[in-house]
Tab-separated table of C-alpha atoms and ligand atoms in Angstrom:
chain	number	residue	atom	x	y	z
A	1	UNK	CA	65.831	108.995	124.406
A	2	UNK	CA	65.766	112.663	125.068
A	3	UNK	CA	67.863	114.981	122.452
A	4	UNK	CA	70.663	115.507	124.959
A	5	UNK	CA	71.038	111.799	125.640
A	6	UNK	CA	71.726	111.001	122.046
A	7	UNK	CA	73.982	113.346	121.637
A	8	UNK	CA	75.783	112.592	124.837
A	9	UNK	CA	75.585	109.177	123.246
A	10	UNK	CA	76.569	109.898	120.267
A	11	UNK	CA	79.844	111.954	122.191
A	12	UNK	CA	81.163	108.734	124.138
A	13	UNK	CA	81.271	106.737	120.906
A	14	UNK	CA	77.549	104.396	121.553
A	15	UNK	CA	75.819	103.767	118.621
A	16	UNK	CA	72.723	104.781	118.146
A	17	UNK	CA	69.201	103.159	117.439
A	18	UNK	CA	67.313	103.717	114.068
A	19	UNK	CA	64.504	104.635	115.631
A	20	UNK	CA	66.309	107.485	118.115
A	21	UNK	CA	68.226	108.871	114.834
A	22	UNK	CA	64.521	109.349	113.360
A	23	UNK	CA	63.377	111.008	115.892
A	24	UNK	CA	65.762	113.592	116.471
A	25	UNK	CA	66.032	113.961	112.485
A	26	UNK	CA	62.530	114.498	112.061
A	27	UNK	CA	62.063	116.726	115.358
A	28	UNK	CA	65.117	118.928	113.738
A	29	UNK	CA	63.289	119.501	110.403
A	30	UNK	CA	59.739	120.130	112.720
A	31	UNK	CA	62.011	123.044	114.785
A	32	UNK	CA	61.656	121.099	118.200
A	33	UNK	CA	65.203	120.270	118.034
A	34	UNK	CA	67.125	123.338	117.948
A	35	UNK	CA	70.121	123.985	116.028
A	36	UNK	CA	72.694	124.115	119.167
A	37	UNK	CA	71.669	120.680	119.404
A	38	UNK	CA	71.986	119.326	116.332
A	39	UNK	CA	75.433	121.392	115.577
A	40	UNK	CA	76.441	119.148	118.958
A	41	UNK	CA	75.188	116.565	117.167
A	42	UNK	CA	77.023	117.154	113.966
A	43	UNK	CA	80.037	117.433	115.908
A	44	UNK	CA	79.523	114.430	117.568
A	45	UNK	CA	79.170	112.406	114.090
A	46	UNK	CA	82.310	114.216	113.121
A	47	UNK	CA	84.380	112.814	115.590
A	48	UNK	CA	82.877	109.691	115.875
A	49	UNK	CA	81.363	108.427	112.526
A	50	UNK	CA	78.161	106.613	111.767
A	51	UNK	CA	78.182	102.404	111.423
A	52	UNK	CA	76.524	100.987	108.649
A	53	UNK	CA	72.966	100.762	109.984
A	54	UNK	CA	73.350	104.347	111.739
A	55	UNK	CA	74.305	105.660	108.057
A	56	UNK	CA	71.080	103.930	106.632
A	57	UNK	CA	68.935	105.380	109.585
A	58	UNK	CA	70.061	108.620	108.995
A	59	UNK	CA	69.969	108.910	104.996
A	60	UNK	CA	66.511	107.410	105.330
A	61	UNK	CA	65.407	109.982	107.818
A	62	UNK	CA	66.686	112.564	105.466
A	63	UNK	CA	64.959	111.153	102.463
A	64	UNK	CA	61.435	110.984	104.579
A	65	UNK	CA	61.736	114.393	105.786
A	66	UNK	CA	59.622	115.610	102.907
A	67	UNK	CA	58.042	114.024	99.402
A	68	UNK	CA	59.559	111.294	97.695
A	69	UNK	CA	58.665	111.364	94.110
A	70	UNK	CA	57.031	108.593	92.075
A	71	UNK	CA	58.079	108.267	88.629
A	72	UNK	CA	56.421	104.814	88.118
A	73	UNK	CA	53.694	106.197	85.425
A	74	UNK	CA	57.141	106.631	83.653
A	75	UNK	CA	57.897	103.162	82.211
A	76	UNK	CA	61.896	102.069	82.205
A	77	UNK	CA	64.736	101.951	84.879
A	78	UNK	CA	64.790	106.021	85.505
A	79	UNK	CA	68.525	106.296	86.102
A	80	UNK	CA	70.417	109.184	87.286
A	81	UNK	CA	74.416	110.523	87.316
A	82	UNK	CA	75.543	112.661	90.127
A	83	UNK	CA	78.832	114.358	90.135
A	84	UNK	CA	80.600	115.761	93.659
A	85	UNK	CA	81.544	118.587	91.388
A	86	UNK	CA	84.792	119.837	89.694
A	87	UNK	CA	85.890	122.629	87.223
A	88	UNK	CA	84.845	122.693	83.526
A	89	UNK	CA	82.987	119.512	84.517
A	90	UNK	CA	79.852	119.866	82.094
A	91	UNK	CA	79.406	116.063	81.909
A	92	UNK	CA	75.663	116.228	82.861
A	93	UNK	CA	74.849	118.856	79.983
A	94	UNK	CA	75.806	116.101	77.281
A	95	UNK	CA	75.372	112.759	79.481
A	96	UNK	CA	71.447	113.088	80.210
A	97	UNK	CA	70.535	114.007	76.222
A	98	UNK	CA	72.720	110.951	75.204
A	99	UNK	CA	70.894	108.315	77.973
A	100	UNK	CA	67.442	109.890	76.879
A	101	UNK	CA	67.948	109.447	73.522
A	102	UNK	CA	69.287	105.992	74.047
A	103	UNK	CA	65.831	105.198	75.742
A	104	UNK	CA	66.928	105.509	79.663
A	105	UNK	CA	64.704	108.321	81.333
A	106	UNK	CA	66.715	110.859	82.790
A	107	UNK	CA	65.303	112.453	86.056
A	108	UNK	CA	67.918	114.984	87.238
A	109	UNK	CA	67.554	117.436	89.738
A	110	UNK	CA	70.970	119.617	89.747
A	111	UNK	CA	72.648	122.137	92.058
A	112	UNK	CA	73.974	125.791	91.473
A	113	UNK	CA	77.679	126.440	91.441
A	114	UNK	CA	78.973	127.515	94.872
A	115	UNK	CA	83.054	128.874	95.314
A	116	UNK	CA	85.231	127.212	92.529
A	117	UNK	CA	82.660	124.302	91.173
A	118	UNK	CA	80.318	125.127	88.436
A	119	UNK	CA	76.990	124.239	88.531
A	120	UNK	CA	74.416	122.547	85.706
A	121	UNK	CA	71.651	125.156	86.444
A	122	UNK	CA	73.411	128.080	85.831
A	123	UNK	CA	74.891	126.390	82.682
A	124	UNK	CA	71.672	125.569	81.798
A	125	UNK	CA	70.521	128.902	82.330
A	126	UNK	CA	72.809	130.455	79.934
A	127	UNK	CA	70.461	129.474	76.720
A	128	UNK	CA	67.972	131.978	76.596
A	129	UNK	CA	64.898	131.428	78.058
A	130	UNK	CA	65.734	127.760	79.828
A	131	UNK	CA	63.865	127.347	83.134
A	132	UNK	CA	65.228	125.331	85.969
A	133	UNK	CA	61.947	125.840	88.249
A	134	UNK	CA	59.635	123.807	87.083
A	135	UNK	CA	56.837	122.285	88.852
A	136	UNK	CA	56.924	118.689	89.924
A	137	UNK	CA	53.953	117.937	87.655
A	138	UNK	CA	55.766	119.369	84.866
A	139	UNK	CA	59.018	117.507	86.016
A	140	UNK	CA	56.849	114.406	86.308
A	141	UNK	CA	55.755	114.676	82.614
A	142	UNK	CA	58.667	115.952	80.909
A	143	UNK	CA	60.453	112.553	81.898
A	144	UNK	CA	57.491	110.397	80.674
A	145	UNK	CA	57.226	112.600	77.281
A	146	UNK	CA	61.041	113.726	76.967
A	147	UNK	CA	62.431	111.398	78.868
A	148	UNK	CA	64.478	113.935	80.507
A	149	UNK	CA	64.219	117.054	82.664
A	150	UNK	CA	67.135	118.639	84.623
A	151	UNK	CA	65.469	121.257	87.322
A	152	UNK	CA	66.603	122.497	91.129
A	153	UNK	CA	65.753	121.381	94.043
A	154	UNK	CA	62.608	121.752	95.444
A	155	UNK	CA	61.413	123.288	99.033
A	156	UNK	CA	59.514	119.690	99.244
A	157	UNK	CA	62.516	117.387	98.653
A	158	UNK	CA	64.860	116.436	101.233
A	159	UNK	CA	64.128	119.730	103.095
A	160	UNK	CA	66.264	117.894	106.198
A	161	UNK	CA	69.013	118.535	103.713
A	162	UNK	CA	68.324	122.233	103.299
A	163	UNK	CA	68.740	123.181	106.934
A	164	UNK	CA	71.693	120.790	107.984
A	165	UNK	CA	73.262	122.041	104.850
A	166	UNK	CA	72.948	125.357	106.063
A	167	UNK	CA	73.815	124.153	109.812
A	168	UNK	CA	77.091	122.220	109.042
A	169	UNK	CA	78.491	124.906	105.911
A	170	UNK	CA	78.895	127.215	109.624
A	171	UNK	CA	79.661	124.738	111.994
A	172	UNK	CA	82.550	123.465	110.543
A	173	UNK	CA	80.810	119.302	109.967
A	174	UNK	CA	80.828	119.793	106.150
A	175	UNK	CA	83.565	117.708	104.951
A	176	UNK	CA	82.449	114.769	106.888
A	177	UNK	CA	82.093	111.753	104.783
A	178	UNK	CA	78.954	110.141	106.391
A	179	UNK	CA	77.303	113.697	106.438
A	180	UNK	CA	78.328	114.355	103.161
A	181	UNK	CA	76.736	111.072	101.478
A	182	UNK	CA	73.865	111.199	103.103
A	183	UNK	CA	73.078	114.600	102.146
A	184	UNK	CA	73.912	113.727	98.197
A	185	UNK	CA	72.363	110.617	98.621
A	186	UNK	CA	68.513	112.005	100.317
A	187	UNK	CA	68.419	114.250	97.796
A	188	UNK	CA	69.517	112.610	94.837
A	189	UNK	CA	66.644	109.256	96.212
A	190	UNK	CA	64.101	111.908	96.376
A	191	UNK	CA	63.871	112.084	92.546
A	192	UNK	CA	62.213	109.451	91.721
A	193	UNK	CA	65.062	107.062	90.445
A	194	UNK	CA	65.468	103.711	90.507
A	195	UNK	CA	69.388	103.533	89.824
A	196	UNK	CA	72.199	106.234	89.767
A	197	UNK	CA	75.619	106.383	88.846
A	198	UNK	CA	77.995	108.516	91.066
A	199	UNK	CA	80.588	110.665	89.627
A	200	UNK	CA	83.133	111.369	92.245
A	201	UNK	CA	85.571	113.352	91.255
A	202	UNK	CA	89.302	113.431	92.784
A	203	UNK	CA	92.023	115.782	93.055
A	204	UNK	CA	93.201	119.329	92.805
A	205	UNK	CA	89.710	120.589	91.541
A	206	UNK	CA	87.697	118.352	94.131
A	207	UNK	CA	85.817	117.906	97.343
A	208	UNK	CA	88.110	114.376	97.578
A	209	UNK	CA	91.485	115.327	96.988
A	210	UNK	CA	93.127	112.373	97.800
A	211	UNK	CA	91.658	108.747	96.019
A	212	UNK	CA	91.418	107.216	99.535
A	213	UNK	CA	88.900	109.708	100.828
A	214	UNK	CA	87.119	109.455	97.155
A	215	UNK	CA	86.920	105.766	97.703
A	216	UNK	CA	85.457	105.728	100.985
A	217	UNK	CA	82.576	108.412	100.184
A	218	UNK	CA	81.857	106.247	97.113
A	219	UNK	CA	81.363	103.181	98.945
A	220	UNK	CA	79.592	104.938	101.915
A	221	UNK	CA	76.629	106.275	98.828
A	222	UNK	CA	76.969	102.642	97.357
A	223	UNK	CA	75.619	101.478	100.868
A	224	UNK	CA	72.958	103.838	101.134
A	225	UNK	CA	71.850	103.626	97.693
A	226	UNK	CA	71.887	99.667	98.583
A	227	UNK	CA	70.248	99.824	101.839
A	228	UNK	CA	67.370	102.046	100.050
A	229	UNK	CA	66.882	98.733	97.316
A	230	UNK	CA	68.627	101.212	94.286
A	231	UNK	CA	71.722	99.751	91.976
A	232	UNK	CA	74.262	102.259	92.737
A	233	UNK	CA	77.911	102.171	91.353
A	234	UNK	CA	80.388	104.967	90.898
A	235	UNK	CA	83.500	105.741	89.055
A	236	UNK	CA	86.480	107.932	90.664
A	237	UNK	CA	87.265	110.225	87.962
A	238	UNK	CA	90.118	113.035	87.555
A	239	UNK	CA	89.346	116.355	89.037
A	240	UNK	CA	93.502	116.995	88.646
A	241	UNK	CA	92.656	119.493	85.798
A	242	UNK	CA	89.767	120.902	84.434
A	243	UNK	CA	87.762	118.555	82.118
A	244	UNK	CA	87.416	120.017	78.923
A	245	UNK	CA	88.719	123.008	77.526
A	246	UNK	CA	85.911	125.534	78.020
A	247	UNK	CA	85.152	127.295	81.764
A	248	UNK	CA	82.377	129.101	82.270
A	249	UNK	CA	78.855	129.054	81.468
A	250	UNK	CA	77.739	129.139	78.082
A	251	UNK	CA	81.306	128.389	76.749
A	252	UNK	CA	80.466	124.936	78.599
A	253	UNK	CA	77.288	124.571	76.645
A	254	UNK	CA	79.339	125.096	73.217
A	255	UNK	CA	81.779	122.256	74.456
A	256	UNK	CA	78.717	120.060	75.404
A	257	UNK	CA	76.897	120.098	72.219
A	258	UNK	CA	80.159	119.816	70.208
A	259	UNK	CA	80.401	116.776	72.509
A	260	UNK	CA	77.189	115.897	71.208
A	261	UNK	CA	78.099	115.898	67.299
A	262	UNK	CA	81.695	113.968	68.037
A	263	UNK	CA	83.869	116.992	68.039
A	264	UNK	CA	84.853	118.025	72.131
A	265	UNK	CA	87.967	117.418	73.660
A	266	UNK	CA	89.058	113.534	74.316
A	267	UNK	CA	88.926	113.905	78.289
A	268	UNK	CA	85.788	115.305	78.469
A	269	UNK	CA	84.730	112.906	76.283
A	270	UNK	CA	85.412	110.082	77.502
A	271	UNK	CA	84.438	110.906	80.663
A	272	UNK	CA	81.038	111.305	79.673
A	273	UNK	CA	81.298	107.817	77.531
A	274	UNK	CA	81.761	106.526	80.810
A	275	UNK	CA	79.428	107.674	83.130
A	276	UNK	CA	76.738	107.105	80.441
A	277	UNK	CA	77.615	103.668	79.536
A	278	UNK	CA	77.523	102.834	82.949
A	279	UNK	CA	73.453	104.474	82.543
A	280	UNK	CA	72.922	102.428	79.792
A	281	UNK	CA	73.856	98.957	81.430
A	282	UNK	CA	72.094	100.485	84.690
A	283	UNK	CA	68.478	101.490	82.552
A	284	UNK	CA	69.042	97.957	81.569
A	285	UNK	CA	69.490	98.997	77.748
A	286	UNK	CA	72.561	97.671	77.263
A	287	UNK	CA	74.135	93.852	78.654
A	288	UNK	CA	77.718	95.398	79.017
A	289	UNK	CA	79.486	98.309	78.578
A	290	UNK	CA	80.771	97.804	74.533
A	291	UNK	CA	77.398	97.342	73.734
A	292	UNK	CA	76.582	100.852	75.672
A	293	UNK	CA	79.234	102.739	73.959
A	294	UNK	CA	78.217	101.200	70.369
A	295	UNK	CA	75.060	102.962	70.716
A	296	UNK	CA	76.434	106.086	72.383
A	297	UNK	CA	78.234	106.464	68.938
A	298	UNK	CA	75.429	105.863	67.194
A	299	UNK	CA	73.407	108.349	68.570
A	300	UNK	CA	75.841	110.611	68.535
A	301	UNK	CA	76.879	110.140	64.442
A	302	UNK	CA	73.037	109.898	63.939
A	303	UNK	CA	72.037	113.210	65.574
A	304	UNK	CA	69.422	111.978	67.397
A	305	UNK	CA	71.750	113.070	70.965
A	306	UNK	CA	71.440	116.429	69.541
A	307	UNK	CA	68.134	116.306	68.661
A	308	UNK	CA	67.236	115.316	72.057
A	309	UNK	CA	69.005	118.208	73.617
A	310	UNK	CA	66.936	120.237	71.521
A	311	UNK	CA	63.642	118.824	72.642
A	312	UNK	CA	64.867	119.270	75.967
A	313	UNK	CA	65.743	122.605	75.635
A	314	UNK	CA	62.111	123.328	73.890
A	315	UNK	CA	60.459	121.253	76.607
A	316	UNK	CA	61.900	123.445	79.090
A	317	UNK	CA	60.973	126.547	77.465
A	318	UNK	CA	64.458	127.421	76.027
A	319	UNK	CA	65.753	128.643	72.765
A	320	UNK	CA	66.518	125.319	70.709
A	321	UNK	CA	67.616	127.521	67.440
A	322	UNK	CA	70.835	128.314	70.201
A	323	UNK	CA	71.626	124.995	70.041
A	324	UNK	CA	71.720	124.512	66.423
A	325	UNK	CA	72.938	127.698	65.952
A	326	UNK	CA	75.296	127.850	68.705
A	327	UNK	CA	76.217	132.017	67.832
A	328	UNK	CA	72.964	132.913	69.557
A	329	UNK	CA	74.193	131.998	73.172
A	330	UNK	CA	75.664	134.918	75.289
A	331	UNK	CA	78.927	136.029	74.035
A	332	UNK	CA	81.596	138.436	76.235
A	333	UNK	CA	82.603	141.376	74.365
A	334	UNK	CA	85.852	140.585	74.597
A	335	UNK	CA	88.741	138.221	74.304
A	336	UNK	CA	92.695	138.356	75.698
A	337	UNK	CA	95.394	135.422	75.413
A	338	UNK	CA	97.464	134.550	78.403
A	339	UNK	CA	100.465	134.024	77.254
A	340	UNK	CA	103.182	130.991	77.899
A	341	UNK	CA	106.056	132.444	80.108
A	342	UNK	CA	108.732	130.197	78.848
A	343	UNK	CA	109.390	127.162	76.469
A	344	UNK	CA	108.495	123.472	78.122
A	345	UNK	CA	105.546	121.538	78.856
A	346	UNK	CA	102.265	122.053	80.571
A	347	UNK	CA	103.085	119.842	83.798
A	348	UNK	CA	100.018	120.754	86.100
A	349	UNK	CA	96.836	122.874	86.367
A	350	UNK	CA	95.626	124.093	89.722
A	351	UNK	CA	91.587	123.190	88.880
A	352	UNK	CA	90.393	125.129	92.326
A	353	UNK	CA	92.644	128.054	91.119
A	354	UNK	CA	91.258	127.939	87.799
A	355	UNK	CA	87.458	128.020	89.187
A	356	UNK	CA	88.593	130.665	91.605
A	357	UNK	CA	89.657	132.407	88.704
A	358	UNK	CA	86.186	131.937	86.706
A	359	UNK	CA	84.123	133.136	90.360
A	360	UNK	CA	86.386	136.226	89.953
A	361	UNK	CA	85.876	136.828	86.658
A	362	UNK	CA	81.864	136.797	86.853
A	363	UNK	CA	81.290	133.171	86.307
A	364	UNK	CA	80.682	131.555	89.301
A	365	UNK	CA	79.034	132.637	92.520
A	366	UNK	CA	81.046	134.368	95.759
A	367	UNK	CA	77.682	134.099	97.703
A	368	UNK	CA	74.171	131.629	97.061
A	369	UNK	CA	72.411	135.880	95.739
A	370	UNK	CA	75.542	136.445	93.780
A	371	UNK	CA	74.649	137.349	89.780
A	372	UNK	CA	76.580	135.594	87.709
A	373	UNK	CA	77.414	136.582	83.546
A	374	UNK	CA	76.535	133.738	81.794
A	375	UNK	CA	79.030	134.611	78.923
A	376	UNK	CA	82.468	135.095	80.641
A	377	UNK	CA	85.168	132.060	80.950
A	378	UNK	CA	88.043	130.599	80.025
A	379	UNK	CA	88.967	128.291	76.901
A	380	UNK	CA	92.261	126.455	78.038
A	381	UNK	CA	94.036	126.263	74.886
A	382	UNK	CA	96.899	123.923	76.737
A	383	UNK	CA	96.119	121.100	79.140
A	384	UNK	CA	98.679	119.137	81.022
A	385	UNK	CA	101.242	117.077	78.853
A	386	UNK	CA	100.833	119.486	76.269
A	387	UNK	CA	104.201	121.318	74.858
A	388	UNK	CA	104.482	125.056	74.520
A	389	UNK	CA	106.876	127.713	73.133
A	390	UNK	CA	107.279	130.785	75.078
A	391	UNK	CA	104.647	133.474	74.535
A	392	UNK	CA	101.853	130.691	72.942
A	393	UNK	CA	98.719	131.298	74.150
A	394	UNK	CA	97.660	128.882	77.105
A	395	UNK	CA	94.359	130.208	77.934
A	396	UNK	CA	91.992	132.375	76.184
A	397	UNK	CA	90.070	134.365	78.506
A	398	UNK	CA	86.387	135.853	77.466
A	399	UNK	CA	85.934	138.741	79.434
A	400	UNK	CA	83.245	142.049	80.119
A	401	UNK	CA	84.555	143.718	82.248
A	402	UNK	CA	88.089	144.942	81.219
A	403	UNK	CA	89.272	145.730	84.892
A	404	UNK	CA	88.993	142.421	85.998
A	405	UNK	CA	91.201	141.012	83.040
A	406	UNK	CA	94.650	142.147	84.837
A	407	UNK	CA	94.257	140.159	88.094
A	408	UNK	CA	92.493	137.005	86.235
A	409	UNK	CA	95.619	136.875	83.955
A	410	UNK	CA	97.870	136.626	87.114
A	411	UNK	CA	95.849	133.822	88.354
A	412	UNK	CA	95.209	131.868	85.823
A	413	UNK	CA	99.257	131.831	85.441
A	414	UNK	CA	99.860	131.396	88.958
A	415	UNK	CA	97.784	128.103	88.606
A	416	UNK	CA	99.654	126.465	85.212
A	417	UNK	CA	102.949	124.503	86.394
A	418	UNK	CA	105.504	124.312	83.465
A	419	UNK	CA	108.279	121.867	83.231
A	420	UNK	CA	111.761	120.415	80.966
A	421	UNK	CA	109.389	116.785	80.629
A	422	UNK	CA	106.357	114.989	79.503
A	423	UNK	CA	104.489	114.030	82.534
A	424	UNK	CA	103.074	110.766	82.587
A	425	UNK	CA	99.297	110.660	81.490
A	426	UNK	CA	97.280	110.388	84.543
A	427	UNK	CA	93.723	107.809	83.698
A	428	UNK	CA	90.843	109.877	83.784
A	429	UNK	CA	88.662	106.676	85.139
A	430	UNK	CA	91.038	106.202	88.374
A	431	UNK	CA	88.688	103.253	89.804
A	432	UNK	CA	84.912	101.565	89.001
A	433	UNK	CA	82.910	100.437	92.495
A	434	UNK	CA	79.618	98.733	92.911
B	1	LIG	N1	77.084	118.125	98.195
B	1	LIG	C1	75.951	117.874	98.893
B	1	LIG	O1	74.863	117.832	98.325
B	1	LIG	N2	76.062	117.681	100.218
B	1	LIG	C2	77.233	117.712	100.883
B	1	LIG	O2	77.246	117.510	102.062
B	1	LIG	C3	78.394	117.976	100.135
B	1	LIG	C4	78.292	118.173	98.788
């Protein structure tokens, strides 16, 4: 069928054929398709959804747009995590050192932060000298050596991805869920892996604000990843608050590698426990998920998780005396408390008003060529369900550039909720799907 057939197609609700979806995929990425008809296309999914074997038809044509990588001179199950992206949410910064050194190879190819999410590059990036842009030779090695590598995405993977990206972010056809797991899931199948665990994150803070929506967009990358032969399973995790305490780039690496020795907050902590069980039992190195966690706290009493974050770092051409020595990352020259406004309990945190917060301060990115300071943040001294006394510090704000600390303040207040009562605790692990 000609272009404008499928998308009339597409339009009056007929499904379409595997081979059709292919075609118009692949002629897209070639430039014979041009973008007014794929945005009508995009619209057309919007409205009317993919089935099951359209889904699988499409994600596949995504994934064969460009290279698929072959990590089978790499002995083991090569599992990855991937996270739809929250505040504070520096899971993947602690979670691939503790697989590796648990003997799962970690191939992980991570995104920038964009708006209110952080992203694991730019974290990354805040150790001196840590490259993200490797070569997929080097990538290739550094999981059979190190067993892990965390880099960005390549021009060669997924490139469908790049320019429907690009197509739907001003078409408005991004927060569709078929579009949206096929686009995680092509890239994400690109790497090389042979099982992942999803991360999908819900509330305030995330893509999926409501656990319905999470659910579905789970189950639609489950299907994909299951169509494609890979063990896929997910868990729907709080996005209500930040995770963690620390916000901002290399204030998230301190929080990971305290993580690392025992010592990081309980919700980001378990969290990660989690996910990387879950890695464990995936890579096949563990029957259940007890057994995962008793060796999670070995390696993590042992030093050995630490140890591989420093051959990681080393590996990828960072400082690793910044880990041990965690006073040589960046630091802001300055510090101010926000202060409690009255006596009570913490009863909610606004997580996209907290990221907003961060972009505006100078951690996260307004536009894909913004610069970024890798030292500036937040530590949030109270989290929800905590009590506080009027004037106690809530949030400790690290800050350069002093005319920027005004207007953060305000926000970061503006996004706390305070009330007479305890609110219930909410589980951070709302739901587990395979
Ligand atoms: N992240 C992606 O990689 N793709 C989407 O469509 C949405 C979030």
């Amino acid at each position: 069928m000609r272009p404008y057939e499928l998308i009339k197609a597409k339009r009056d609700g007929q499904r379409l054929k595997a081979d059709d979806i292919a075609a118009f995929i692949d002629g897209y990425t070639r430039g014979t398709v041009p973008d007014y008809q794929m945005s009508a296309m995009l619209m057309a999914v919007f409205f009317r959804g993919l089935d099951d074997g359209e889904l699988g038809a499409w994600a596949r044509a995504m994934l064969f747009s460009g290279e698929v990588l072959d990590l089978s001179d790499t002995p083991g199950i090569k599992v990855d995590k991937h996270s739809t992206g929250g505040v504070g949410d520096k899971v993947s910064l602690s979670l691939a050192p503790l697989a590796a050194a648990c003997g799962v190879p970690v191939p992980m190819i991570s995104g920038r932060g964009l708006g209110h999410t952080g992203g694991t590059l730019d974290k990354l990036e805040s150790i001196p000298g840590f490259q993200v842009d490797l070569s997929v030779a080097e990538y290739r090695r550094l999981v059979r050596e190190v067993k892990v590598c965390l880099i960005g995405q390549t021009a060669t993977l997924a490139p469908a991805d790049k320019k429907l990206y690009a197509l739907r972010d001003v078409t408005a056809t991004v927060d569709c869920i078929p579009l949206i797991a096929s686009s995680i899931m092509s890239k994400k199948l690109a790497e090389g892996i042979d099982a992942l665990v999803l991360d999908v994150k819900v509330g305030s803070g995330a893509f999926m604000k409501k656990l319905e929506d999470a659910r579905t967009l789970a189950r639609t990358m489950i299907s994909i990843g299951r169509e494609m032969g890979k063990k896929v399973t997910a868990l729907l995790t709080d996005m209500d608050q930040p995770l963690g305490h620390a916000v901002g780039n290399a204030l998230e690496v301190v929080e990971a590698v305290e993580m690392l020795r025992g010592r990081a907050p309980a919700d980001y902590t378990e969290v990660t426990l989690a996910l990387t069980a879950e890695m464990l039992v995936l890579g096949g190195r563990a029957a259940n998920e007890a057994e995962a966690r008793a060796q999670l706290q070995k390696v993590i009493a042992d030093g050995s998780a630490e140890k591989k974050l420093c051959e990681l770092v080393e590996a990828q051409r960072g400082d690793p005396a910044a880990i041990t020595d965690l006073s040589r990352l960046p630091r802001a020259k300055h510090t101010a408390k926000v202060a409690a406004p009255a006596a009570g309990f913490v009863t909610g945190i606004d997580s996209e008003a907290v990221g907003l917060a961060a972009m505006a301060l100078g951690a996260g990115r307004e536009r894909t060529d913004s610069i970024i300071n890798p030292a500036v943040g937040f530590m949030l001294e109270k989290k929800v369900g905590d009590a506080v006394q009027a004037g106690e510090p809530i949030v400790t704000v690290h800050y350069d550039d002093a005319a920027k600390l005004e207007p953060v303040k305000q926000r970061l207040l503006a996004a706390y909720r305070f009330g007479p009562a305890k609110p219930a605790p909410r589980p951070l692990v709302l739901e587990r799907l395979e």
